[in-house]
Coordinates of C-alpha atoms in Angstrom, one line a residue:
Chain O
X214 CA 190.1 94.6 -67.2
X215 CA 187.0 93.6 -67.0
X216 CA 187.7 89.9 -68.3
X217 CA 189.7 89.4 -65.4
X218 CA 187.4 90.5 -62.2
X219 CA 184.7 88.5 -64.4
X220 CA 187.5 84.9 -63.0
X221 CA 188.3 86.8 -60.2
X222 CA 184.1 87.2 -58.5
X223 CA 183.7 83.5 -60.1
X224 CA 186.9 82.7 -57.9
X225 CA 185.3 84.0 -54.7
X226 CA 182.1 82.7 -55.6
X227 CA 183.4 79.4 -56.0
X228 CA 185.5 79.7 -52.6
X229 CA 182.1 80.6 -51.4
X230 CA 180.4 77.4 -52.7
X231 CA 183.4 75.6 -51.0
X232 CA 183.5 77.1 -47.3
X233 CA 179.3 75.9 -47.7
X234 CA 180.0 72.3 -48.7
X235 CA 182.9 71.9 -45.8
X236 CA 179.8 72.1 -43.8
X237 CA 177.2 71.1 -44.9
X238 CA 176.7 67.4 -43.8
X239 CA 174.0 65.0 -42.1
X240 CA 176.8 65.7 -38.7
X241 CA 176.2 69.6 -37.5
X242 CA 180.1 70.8 -37.0
X243 CA 180.2 74.7 -36.7
X244 CA 181.6 76.3 -38.8
X245 CA 184.6 77.5 -36.5
X246 CA 185.3 74.1 -35.7
X247 CA 185.1 72.8 -38.6
X248 CA 188.2 75.7 -39.6
X249 CA 190.2 74.9 -36.6
X250 CA 189.5 70.5 -38.0
X251 CA 191.3 71.9 -41.6
X252 CA 194.1 73.3 -38.9
X253 CA 194.3 70.3 -37.5
X254 CA 193.9 71.8 -34.1
X255 CA 191.5 69.1 -33.2
X256 CA 191.3 65.8 -32.3
X257 CA 188.7 63.2 -32.7
X258 CA 186.1 62.2 -34.5
X259 CA 184.4 65.9 -35.7
X260 CA 187.9 65.6 -37.6
X261 CA 188.2 62.6 -39.1
X262 CA 185.0 64.3 -40.4
X263 CA 186.3 67.2 -41.9
X264 CA 189.2 65.9 -42.9
X265 CA 188.7 61.5 -44.1
X266 CA 184.8 62.7 -45.5
X267 CA 184.2 66.2 -46.5
X268 CA 187.4 67.5 -47.8
X269 CA 187.7 64.8 -50.3
X270 CA 184.5 65.5 -51.3
X271 CA 184.6 68.0 -52.1
X272 CA 188.0 68.3 -53.3
X273 CA 186.6 66.0 -55.7
X274 CA 184.0 68.2 -57.0
X275 CA 186.6 70.6 -57.7
X276 CA 187.9 68.4 -59.9
X277 CA 184.4 66.6 -61.7
X278 CA 183.5 69.8 -62.0
X279 CA 186.4 71.2 -63.9
X280 CA 186.9 67.9 -65.7
X281 CA 183.6 68.2 -66.6
X282 CA 183.0 72.1 -67.4
X283 CA 186.1 71.2 -69.4
X284 CA 184.4 68.7 -71.6
X285 CA 181.8 70.3 -72.1
X286 CA 183.6 73.5 -73.7
X287 CA 186.0 71.2 -76.0
X288 CA 183.0 69.2 -77.8
X289 CA 181.3 72.5 -78.2
X290 CA 183.9 73.9 -79.5
X291 CA 185.4 70.7 -81.4
X292 CA 181.2 70.4 -82.8
X293 CA 180.8 73.6 -83.1
X294 CA 176.8 73.0 -81.8
X295 CA 176.4 74.4 -78.1
X296 CA 174.3 71.2 -76.9
X297 CA 177.6 69.2 -77.4
X298 CA 178.5 67.3 -74.3
X299 CA 179.9 64.1 -73.2
X300 CA 176.8 62.8 -71.7
X301 CA 174.7 64.1 -74.8
X302 CA 176.7 62.2 -76.4
X303 CA 176.8 58.9 -75.2
X304 CA 180.2 59.2 -74.4
X305 CA 179.2 58.9 -70.3
X306 CA 177.3 56.1 -71.0
X307 CA 180.1 54.1 -72.8
X308 CA 182.2 55.0 -69.9
X309 CA 180.0 54.3 -67.6
X310 CA 179.7 50.5 -69.5
X311 CA 183.4 50.4 -69.4
X312 CA 183.5 50.8 -65.8
X313 CA 180.8 48.3 -64.9
X314 CA 182.8 45.7 -67.2
X315 CA 186.0 46.5 -65.2
X316 CA 184.4 46.2 -61.6
X317 CA 181.8 43.5 -61.6
X318 CA 184.8 41.5 -64.3
X319 CA 188.6 42.1 -64.4
X320 CA 188.5 44.2 -60.5
X321 CA 190.5 46.8 -61.9
X322 CA 191.4 49.1 -65.1
X323 CA 188.4 50.7 -64.7
X324 CA 189.8 54.7 -65.5
X325 CA 192.2 52.3 -68.4
X326 CA 188.3 51.0 -69.5
X327 CA 185.1 53.3 -69.4
X328 CA 188.0 55.6 -71.6
X329 CA 188.7 52.6 -73.8
X330 CA 184.8 52.5 -73.7
X331 CA 184.2 56.2 -74.1
X332 CA 186.3 56.7 -77.3
X333 CA 184.9 54.2 -79.9
X334 CA 181.1 55.5 -78.0
X335 CA 182.3 58.2 -79.4
X336 CA 184.1 56.9 -82.7
X337 CA 180.8 55.5 -83.0
X338 CA 178.5 58.2 -82.9
X339 CA 180.7 60.3 -84.5
X340 CA 180.5 57.4 -87.9
X341 CA 177.2 57.8 -87.8
X342 CA 176.1 61.3 -87.7
X343 CA 179.1 63.4 -88.6
X344 CA 178.4 67.3 -86.8
X345 CA 175.5 68.1 -88.1
X346 CA 173.2 69.1 -85.3
X347 CA 170.4 66.9 -85.3
X348 CA 172.0 63.8 -86.4
X349 CA 174.3 64.4 -84.1
X350 CA 172.0 64.4 -80.9
X351 CA 169.2 62.0 -82.6
X352 CA 173.2 59.5 -82.0
X353 CA 174.3 59.8 -79.2
X354 CA 171.1 59.9 -77.2
X355 CA 170.2 55.9 -78.8
X356 CA 173.3 55.2 -78.8
X357 CA 173.2 56.5 -75.2
X358 CA 170.3 54.9 -74.4
X359 CA 171.0 51.2 -76.3
X360 CA 174.9 51.3 -73.7
X361 CA 172.7 52.1 -71.3
X362 CA 170.3 48.9 -71.7
X363 CA 173.7 47.0 -71.7
X364 CA 175.4 48.0 -68.5
X365 CA 172.1 47.4 -67.0
X366 CA 171.9 44.1 -68.2
X367 CA 175.3 42.6 -66.7
X368 CA 174.7 44.1 -63.8
X369 CA 171.4 42.2 -64.1
X370 CA 173.5 39.2 -64.0
X371 CA 175.3 40.1 -61.5
X372 CA 173.1 41.4 -59.2
X373 CA 174.7 40.3 -55.9
X374 CA 178.1 42.8 -56.5
X375 CA 176.3 45.9 -58.4
X376 CA 174.9 47.0 -56.0
X377 CA 178.2 49.6 -55.0
X378 CA 178.5 50.2 -58.9
X379 CA 174.4 51.0 -59.6
X380 CA 175.1 53.5 -56.5
X381 CA 177.8 55.2 -58.4
X382 CA 176.7 54.8 -62.1
X383 CA 173.8 57.0 -60.3
X384 CA 176.0 59.8 -59.9
X385 CA 177.2 61.1 -56.7
X386 CA 180.0 62.1 -54.7
X387 CA 179.7 60.4 -51.8
X388 CA 182.3 57.7 -52.6
X389 CA 184.8 60.3 -52.2
X390 CA 188.0 59.0 -50.3
X391 CA 191.7 60.4 -50.7
X392 CA 192.7 57.2 -52.1
X393 CA 190.1 58.3 -54.9
X394 CA 191.0 62.3 -55.2
X395 CA 194.4 60.8 -55.7
X396 CA 193.4 59.2 -59.4
X397 CA 190.6 62.6 -60.4
X398 CA 194.5 64.2 -59.2
X399 CA 194.4 63.2 -63.4
X400 CA 192.1 65.9 -64.3
X401 CA 194.2 68.5 -63.8
X402 CA 197.1 68.1 -66.2
X403 CA 194.9 67.2 -68.7
X404 CA 192.8 70.5 -68.6
X405 CA 195.9 72.4 -68.7
X406 CA 197.1 70.2 -71.6
X407 CA 193.9 71.1 -72.9
X408 CA 194.0 74.6 -72.2
X409 CA 197.3 75.1 -73.9
X410 CA 195.8 74.7 -77.1
X411 CA 193.1 77.1 -76.0
X412 CA 194.3 79.3 -79.8
X413 CA 194.0 76.0 -81.9
X414 CA 190.3 75.6 -79.9
X415 CA 189.9 79.5 -80.9
X416 CA 190.7 78.3 -84.7
X417 CA 188.1 75.4 -84.4
X418 CA 185.4 77.2 -84.5
X419 CA 185.8 78.5 -87.6
X420 CA 185.4 74.9 -89.2
X421 CA 187.1 72.9 -91.0
X422 CA 188.3 74.1 -93.9
X423 CA 188.4 77.8 -91.6
X424 CA 191.5 76.3 -89.6
X425 CA 193.1 74.7 -92.6
X426 CA 193.5 77.5 -94.6
X427 CA 195.2 79.1 -91.9
X428 CA 197.9 75.5 -91.2
X429 CA 195.7 73.8 -88.5
X430 CA 195.5 70.1 -89.9
X431 CA 192.0 70.5 -88.3
X432 CA 191.0 65.5 -88.2
X433 CA 193.7 65.7 -86.1
X434 CA 194.3 68.9 -83.8
X435 CA 189.9 67.7 -83.0
X436 CA 191.0 63.7 -82.7
X437 CA 193.5 64.8 -79.8
X438 CA 191.5 67.7 -78.1
X439 CA 188.1 64.9 -78.6
X440 CA 189.6 62.8 -76.9
X441 CA 191.5 64.5 -74.1
X442 CA 188.0 65.3 -72.8
X443 CA 187.1 62.2 -73.2
X444 CA 189.4 61.0 -70.7
X445 CA 188.3 64.3 -68.7
X446 CA 185.0 62.4 -68.5
X447 CA 185.5 59.6 -68.1
X448 CA 187.7 59.3 -65.1
X449 CA 184.4 61.4 -64.1
X450 CA 182.2 58.6 -64.8
X451 CA 184.5 55.7 -63.2
X452 CA 184.9 57.6 -59.8
X453 CA 181.5 59.4 -59.2
X454 CA 178.4 57.7 -62.6
X455 CA 176.6 60.2 -64.9
X456 CA 176.7 63.0 -63.5
X457 CA 174.7 64.6 -66.3
X458 CA 174.8 68.5 -67.9
X459 CA 177.0 70.1 -65.6
X460 CA 179.0 70.4 -68.8
X461 CA 176.4 71.5 -71.1
X462 CA 175.3 74.2 -68.6
X463 CA 178.9 76.0 -68.1
X464 CA 180.1 76.5 -71.2
X465 CA 176.8 78.1 -72.1
X466 CA 177.6 80.4 -68.8
X467 CA 181.2 80.9 -69.7
X468 CA 180.6 82.4 -73.0
X469 CA 177.5 84.8 -71.5
X470 CA 180.2 86.0 -69.0
X471 CA 184.1 86.4 -71.1
X472 CA 182.6 85.7 -74.3
X473 CA 184.1 83.1 -76.8
X474 CA 187.7 83.3 -76.6
X475 CA 188.9 80.0 -75.3
X476 CA 191.6 81.4 -73.5
X477 CA 189.2 82.7 -70.7
X478 CA 186.0 80.6 -71.7
X479 CA 188.2 77.0 -70.1
X480 CA 189.8 78.9 -66.8
X481 CA 185.5 80.4 -66.7
X482 CA 184.2 77.6 -67.1
X483 CA 186.6 75.2 -65.0
X484 CA 185.3 78.0 -62.0
X485 CA 181.8 77.9 -62.7
X486 CA 181.6 74.4 -63.8
X487 CA 183.6 73.2 -59.8
X488 CA 181.2 75.8 -58.1
X489 CA 177.8 74.2 -59.2
X490 CA 178.6 70.5 -59.1
X491 CA 179.2 71.6 -55.8
X492 CA 176.4 73.5 -55.1
X493 CA 173.9 70.6 -56.5
X494 CA 176.4 68.3 -54.3
X495 CA 175.5 70.9 -50.9
X496 CA 171.7 71.4 -52.8
X497 CA 171.7 67.4 -52.8
X498 CA 172.6 67.2 -49.2
X499 CA 170.1 69.1 -47.6
X500 CA 167.3 68.8 -50.1
X501 CA 166.3 64.8 -48.9
X502 CA 167.3 63.2 -45.4
X503 CA 170.4 60.9 -46.3
X504 CA 171.7 61.4 -49.3
X505 CA 170.3 62.4 -52.9
X506 CA 172.6 61.1 -55.4
X507 CA 173.9 64.6 -57.5
X508 CA 172.5 63.5 -60.6
X509 CA 169.3 64.0 -59.8
X510 CA 170.0 67.6 -59.4
X511 CA 171.7 68.6 -62.2
X512 CA 169.7 67.0 -64.4
X513 CA 166.6 68.2 -62.7
X514 CA 168.4 71.8 -63.9
X515 CA 169.7 71.0 -67.0
X516 CA 167.1 69.6 -68.5
X517 CA 165.2 72.5 -68.5
X518 CA 168.0 74.6 -69.8
X519 CA 169.0 71.7 -72.9
X520 CA 164.8 72.3 -73.9
X521 CA 165.4 75.8 -74.2
X522 CA 168.7 75.7 -76.1
X523 CA 166.8 73.1 -78.2
X524 CA 164.0 75.5 -78.5
X525 CA 166.2 79.0 -79.1
X526 CA 168.5 76.4 -82.2
X527 CA 164.8 75.6 -83.8
X528 CA 163.3 79.2 -83.6
X529 CA 166.8 80.1 -85.7
X530 CA 166.9 77.8 -87.8
X531 CA 163.4 79.1 -89.0
Chain S
X222 CA 204.6 81.6 -108.9
X223 CA 201.6 79.0 -108.6
X224 CA 202.1 76.4 -111.9
X225 CA 198.9 74.2 -112.7
X226 CA 199.6 71.5 -114.3
X227 CA 196.7 68.8 -115.3
X228 CA 194.8 69.1 -112.6
X229 CA 191.3 66.8 -112.3
X230 CA 188.8 66.7 -109.6
X231 CA 186.8 64.2 -108.5
X232 CA 184.0 64.9 -106.4
X233 CA 182.5 61.1 -105.6
X234 CA 181.7 60.2 -109.8
X235 CA 181.4 64.0 -111.3
X236 CA 184.3 65.3 -112.6
X237 CA 184.7 68.7 -111.3
X238 CA 187.8 70.0 -113.0
X239 CA 188.8 68.3 -116.4
X240 CA 192.7 68.7 -115.9
X241 CA 192.9 72.0 -116.2
X242 CA 196.9 74.4 -116.7
X243 CA 197.1 77.8 -115.9
X244 CA 200.5 79.9 -114.4
X245 CA 200.0 82.8 -112.2
X246 CA 203.1 85.4 -111.8
X247 CA 203.4 87.3 -108.5
X248 CA 202.7 90.8 -109.1
X249 CA 199.3 89.9 -110.6
X250 CA 195.8 91.0 -110.4
X251 CA 194.2 87.1 -112.0
X252 CA 190.2 86.9 -112.6
X253 CA 189.2 83.7 -112.7
X254 CA 185.5 83.9 -115.0
X255 CA 183.1 81.1 -115.5
X256 CA 179.3 80.2 -115.4
X257 CA 178.1 79.1 -112.2
X258 CA 179.4 74.9 -112.1
X259 CA 182.5 75.8 -114.3
X260 CA 184.6 74.4 -111.0
X261 CA 185.8 78.5 -110.3
X262 CA 186.1 77.3 -105.9
X263 CA 187.1 74.2 -106.9
X264 CA 190.7 74.6 -108.7
X265 CA 191.1 77.3 -105.9
X266 CA 190.3 75.4 -103.6
X267 CA 192.6 72.6 -105.2
X268 CA 195.6 75.1 -105.5
X269 CA 194.9 75.5 -101.7
X270 CA 195.5 71.8 -101.2
X271 CA 192.2 71.9 -99.9
X272 CA 190.1 69.4 -101.9
X273 CA 192.6 66.3 -103.6
X274 CA 193.4 66.5 -106.9
X275 CA 195.5 64.7 -110.1
X276 CA 197.8 66.5 -111.2
X277 CA 200.6 69.2 -110.1
X278 CA 200.3 72.3 -108.0
X279 CA 203.1 74.3 -107.8
X280 CA 203.9 76.6 -105.1
X281 CA 207.6 78.5 -105.8
X282 CA 208.2 75.3 -107.1
X283 CA 207.0 73.1 -105.1
X284 CA 203.9 70.2 -105.0
X285 CA 201.9 72.1 -102.6
X286 CA 200.1 68.9 -101.0
X287 CA 204.0 68.2 -100.0
X288 CA 204.0 71.3 -98.1
X289 CA 202.9 70.9 -94.6
X290 CA 199.9 72.6 -94.3
X291 CA 201.2 75.5 -91.8
X292 CA 204.1 76.0 -94.3
X293 CA 202.1 76.1 -97.1
X294 CA 199.5 78.8 -94.8
X295 CA 203.4 81.5 -94.6
X296 CA 203.2 81.0 -98.3
X297 CA 199.3 80.8 -99.6
X298 CA 196.5 82.6 -97.8
X299 CA 193.1 82.3 -98.5
X300 CA 190.2 84.2 -98.2
X301 CA 186.8 81.8 -98.3
X302 CA 183.4 82.3 -99.3
X303 CA 181.3 81.3 -96.6
X304 CA 183.0 82.1 -93.2
X305 CA 180.4 81.4 -89.8
X306 CA 178.8 84.6 -89.2
X307 CA 178.2 84.2 -85.0
X308 CA 181.5 84.5 -84.0
X309 CA 181.8 86.7 -80.3
X310 CA 185.4 87.0 -81.4
X311 CA 186.7 90.8 -82.8
X312 CA 188.5 91.4 -86.0
X313 CA 191.4 92.1 -83.9
X314 CA 190.5 88.5 -82.3
X315 CA 189.5 86.8 -86.7
X316 CA 193.6 88.7 -88.2
X317 CA 194.9 87.3 -85.0
X318 CA 194.5 83.7 -85.9
X319 CA 195.8 84.6 -89.4
X320 CA 199.2 84.6 -87.4
X321 CA 198.6 81.4 -86.4
X322 CA 201.3 79.6 -88.9
X323 CA 203.9 81.6 -87.5
X324 CA 202.7 81.8 -83.9
X325 CA 205.4 78.6 -82.3
X326 CA 202.9 75.6 -81.2
X327 CA 201.5 75.8 -77.1
X328 CA 202.2 78.9 -76.6
X329 CA 199.5 81.4 -75.7
X330 CA 201.3 84.8 -75.6
X331 CA 200.7 87.4 -78.3
X332 CA 201.4 90.8 -78.5
X333 CA 203.8 91.0 -81.0
X334 CA 200.8 88.9 -83.3
X335 CA 198.9 91.5 -82.1
X336 CA 200.9 94.0 -82.9
X337 CA 201.1 92.5 -86.3
X338 CA 196.8 91.7 -86.9
X339 CA 196.8 95.7 -86.2
X340 CA 198.8 96.4 -88.9
X341 CA 197.6 94.7 -91.5
X342 CA 194.0 95.7 -90.1
X343 CA 195.8 99.8 -91.1
X344 CA 196.7 98.3 -94.5
X345 CA 192.8 97.4 -95.5
X346 CA 191.5 100.6 -93.5
X347 CA 189.5 99.0 -91.4
X348 CA 191.8 100.4 -87.4
X349 CA 188.5 101.1 -86.3
X350 CA 186.9 97.9 -86.8
X351 CA 188.9 96.1 -84.4
X352 CA 187.4 96.1 -81.1
X353 CA 184.0 95.1 -82.9
X354 CA 182.3 91.9 -82.4
X355 CA 182.2 90.1 -85.7
X356 CA 178.4 89.5 -85.9
X357 CA 178.2 93.1 -85.9
X358 CA 179.7 93.7 -89.0
X359 CA 178.3 94.4 -92.5
X360 CA 179.6 92.4 -95.3
X361 CA 181.5 94.8 -96.8
X362 CA 183.1 95.0 -93.1
X363 CA 183.9 91.4 -92.6
X364 CA 185.2 90.9 -95.9
X365 CA 188.2 93.7 -94.9
X366 CA 188.2 91.8 -91.8
X367 CA 189.3 88.8 -93.8
X368 CA 191.3 90.3 -95.6
X369 CA 193.2 92.0 -93.1
X370 CA 193.5 87.7 -91.9
X371 CA 194.4 86.8 -95.0
X372 CA 197.3 89.7 -95.6
X373 CA 198.7 89.0 -91.8
X374 CA 199.5 85.3 -92.4
X375 CA 202.1 87.4 -94.7
X376 CA 201.9 84.7 -98.2
X377 CA 203.1 85.4 -101.1
X378 CA 199.8 84.0 -102.8
X379 CA 196.0 85.3 -101.6
X380 CA 193.2 83.4 -103.3
X381 CA 190.0 84.4 -103.2
X382 CA 186.6 82.9 -103.8
X383 CA 184.0 85.7 -105.1
X384 CA 185.4 88.4 -102.7
X385 CA 182.8 91.2 -103.5
X386 CA 179.7 89.0 -104.7
X387 CA 178.1 90.5 -100.6
X388 CA 178.7 94.2 -101.7
X389 CA 177.1 97.3 -102.9
X390 CA 179.2 98.9 -105.2
X391 CA 181.5 100.9 -103.4
X392 CA 182.8 98.3 -101.4
X393 CA 183.3 96.4 -103.9
X394 CA 185.4 99.3 -106.0
X395 CA 187.4 99.1 -102.2
X396 CA 187.7 96.1 -102.1
X397 CA 188.5 95.3 -106.0
X398 CA 191.6 98.4 -105.2
X399 CA 192.9 97.1 -102.6
X400 CA 193.5 93.6 -104.2
X401 CA 194.9 95.3 -107.2
X402 CA 197.6 97.1 -104.4
X403 CA 198.5 93.9 -103.1
X404 CA 199.2 93.1 -105.7
X405 CA 201.1 95.8 -107.2
X406 CA 203.3 95.3 -104.1
X407 CA 204.3 91.7 -105.7
X408 CA 201.8 89.3 -104.4
X409 CA 200.2 86.6 -106.5
X410 CA 196.4 87.7 -106.0
X411 CA 193.9 85.5 -107.4
X412 CA 189.8 85.9 -107.4
X413 CA 187.4 83.9 -109.2
X414 CA 184.8 86.3 -109.5
X415 CA 181.4 86.4 -111.5
X416 CA 181.4 90.0 -112.1
X417 CA 183.3 89.9 -115.6
X418 CA 183.1 94.2 -116.0
X419 CA 184.5 95.2 -112.2
X420 CA 186.6 91.8 -113.1
X421 CA 187.9 93.6 -116.2
X422 CA 188.9 96.9 -115.0
X423 CA 190.8 96.2 -111.8
X424 CA 192.7 92.8 -113.5
X425 CA 195.6 92.0 -115.3
X426 CA 194.8 88.3 -116.1
X427 CA 191.6 86.5 -117.1
X428 CA 191.5 83.3 -116.8
X429 CA 187.5 81.9 -117.8
X430 CA 186.7 78.1 -117.3
X431 CA 183.7 76.1 -119.0
X432 CA 182.8 72.7 -117.8
X433 CA 185.9 72.1 -115.8
X434 CA 188.6 73.2 -118.3
X435 CA 190.1 76.7 -119.0
X436 CA 187.9 78.5 -121.4
X437 CA 190.6 81.4 -122.5
X438 CA 193.0 83.1 -120.4
X439 CA 194.8 86.4 -121.2
X440 CA 193.9 89.5 -121.0
X441 CA 190.6 90.7 -120.1
X442 CA 190.8 91.9 -123.7
X443 CA 192.5 88.8 -125.1
X444 CA 190.2 87.7 -122.7
X445 CA 185.7 90.2 -122.7
X446 CA 185.1 89.7 -126.2
X447 CA 181.1 89.0 -128.0
X448 CA 182.1 85.5 -129.6
X449 CA 184.1 84.5 -125.8
X450 CA 180.5 85.5 -124.0
X451 CA 178.1 84.2 -126.4
X452 CA 180.5 80.9 -126.1
X453 CA 181.0 80.8 -122.9
X454 CA 178.0 81.6 -121.3
X455 CA 175.4 81.5 -124.0
X456 CA 174.2 85.2 -123.8
X457 CA 174.2 87.7 -126.3
X458 CA 175.9 91.1 -125.2
X459 CA 177.7 93.5 -126.5
X460 CA 181.2 95.1 -126.0
X461 CA 182.5 97.7 -125.8
X462 CA 185.7 99.6 -124.4
X463 CA 185.3 101.4 -121.0
X464 CA 184.7 105.2 -121.6
X465 CA 187.6 106.3 -119.6
X466 CA 189.8 103.1 -119.2
X467 CA 188.8 101.6 -122.6
X468 CA 188.8 98.1 -120.8
X469 CA 186.0 96.3 -122.4
X470 CA 182.7 96.1 -120.6
X471 CA 179.8 93.5 -121.1
X472 CA 176.3 94.6 -122.2
X473 CA 173.8 92.3 -122.3
X474 CA 171.5 92.2 -125.2
X475 CA 168.3 90.1 -123.8
X476 CA 166.2 87.7 -126.4
X477 CA 163.5 89.1 -126.8
X478 CA 165.1 92.2 -128.4
X479 CA 168.6 90.3 -129.2
X480 CA 167.6 90.8 -133.2
X481 CA 166.8 94.7 -132.7
X482 CA 170.8 94.1 -131.6
X483 CA 171.8 92.0 -133.9
X484 CA 172.1 95.0 -136.4
X485 CA 174.9 96.6 -133.7
X486 CA 176.5 93.4 -132.9
X487 CA 176.7 93.2 -136.5
X488 CA 178.2 97.0 -136.6
X489 CA 180.7 96.4 -134.0
X490 CA 181.0 98.7 -130.7
X491 CA 181.5 102.1 -130.4
X492 CA 180.0 103.4 -133.4

């Protein structure tokens, strides 16, 4: 089984990147001591750093990577558009606005509000553009810019309390604590539920009419799957801010590795996404002194890839 | 098996079907003919409950819009004209999607259904395509795979939208013979077509449509006459019996020669 070997290989690479993530950081801790700290065999600052800072960060990176990739894969499948993704379509900007409002004015309901705003944004973009490839991208980008401006505006009005929100919105895993990681655990059941709809996702790639002919009420199923994916994206935004392009790239890599069948594509994309996000995080912490927001790294790699997809789609239209 | 009663379909302000009534029996292969824009595809889409319509469409005595999608898909399968070509899925996977209305939701194991899909591919003589990717196939191979998908649905009625339009001579004949066999097994097979001669050779009944109405319906001998074709298509033709099967076959008379042909039409075919 070649495909299962691919998944195994991805798991091994994820493990390797996980080790890299755990030994990277401003404080140099040799690998064997990291291992000892994980096993609880040492006491003191090293144990605190590894178990209270690096481990939750690694877990958050893993879950955020899974959430971004699964939501990206679902968006691309449901919209039948290789460039669709929660960030490109403005859903993440909506979630960011919701999160900012919740943190500034309500001091709670962060996840709820970012989910609600993400969902509303999706509704707006979809009603503007339908599923036409380029209209969808344009609508997504313009709505996204509008919402970012709104977010900047309310952050400007609340400049005194805005610093942490602004730092989070730049896209970083540095705020990982076990408390926040606990919230992000919601990613797992949601991703699993989406996985159970793999067959429906496969059928939806044939288009609405073909889905209906096969007995699948396409509209309702799309709404359900897009809502679940928006929830995944909103969880990520409310915990780590805007981390762009991971959800765009990983489904493409996964398709190259295992093909179009969502039953294999979703696990492959999840593993790839988790590994890529961790790798980007390692890079973000090694490139410059201190810590570069991980979004900068993912965007620097993601935009050229996005442009490559755009050029390729234009060529296929001619 | 399928009763269509006074069906009207509107696309915005445009009335595409203007009150169609027809019946389609099991064991009968019906060809739906007519000029472009006559509403052939729309009729199929109405029967499959893919467009909203006024009137009634009954499948085995039940209104199609009152059946759930899944139940409808178990009784009625559709081979669409348009299907995404750029699919990485293998033929077997595409056919296996036809098993969807029979599979329980949220269960991903499908060994038994894959075997059923394999049998459906065998039925259309395309077993050798099972592992081939859909995007690497010719139109003829795709058409057979899609018919296999419809078979995998195990539905009593099969609707096909121009099943032979992109096919060469041999593949057209193969598809038509396959559809003929499906009808002989008791299914209700309805295909929209452009090729009158092919339809006349293989179909039991023809429904000729024009401007959203049924112009004529009946056996090929009743429908394919020079008067009817002239009336519906506005073309001068002569109709002669097929040399072997005696089914009526249409021959075009180009306008420039129609005065020459006038005499032969008056004197009638076959003399």
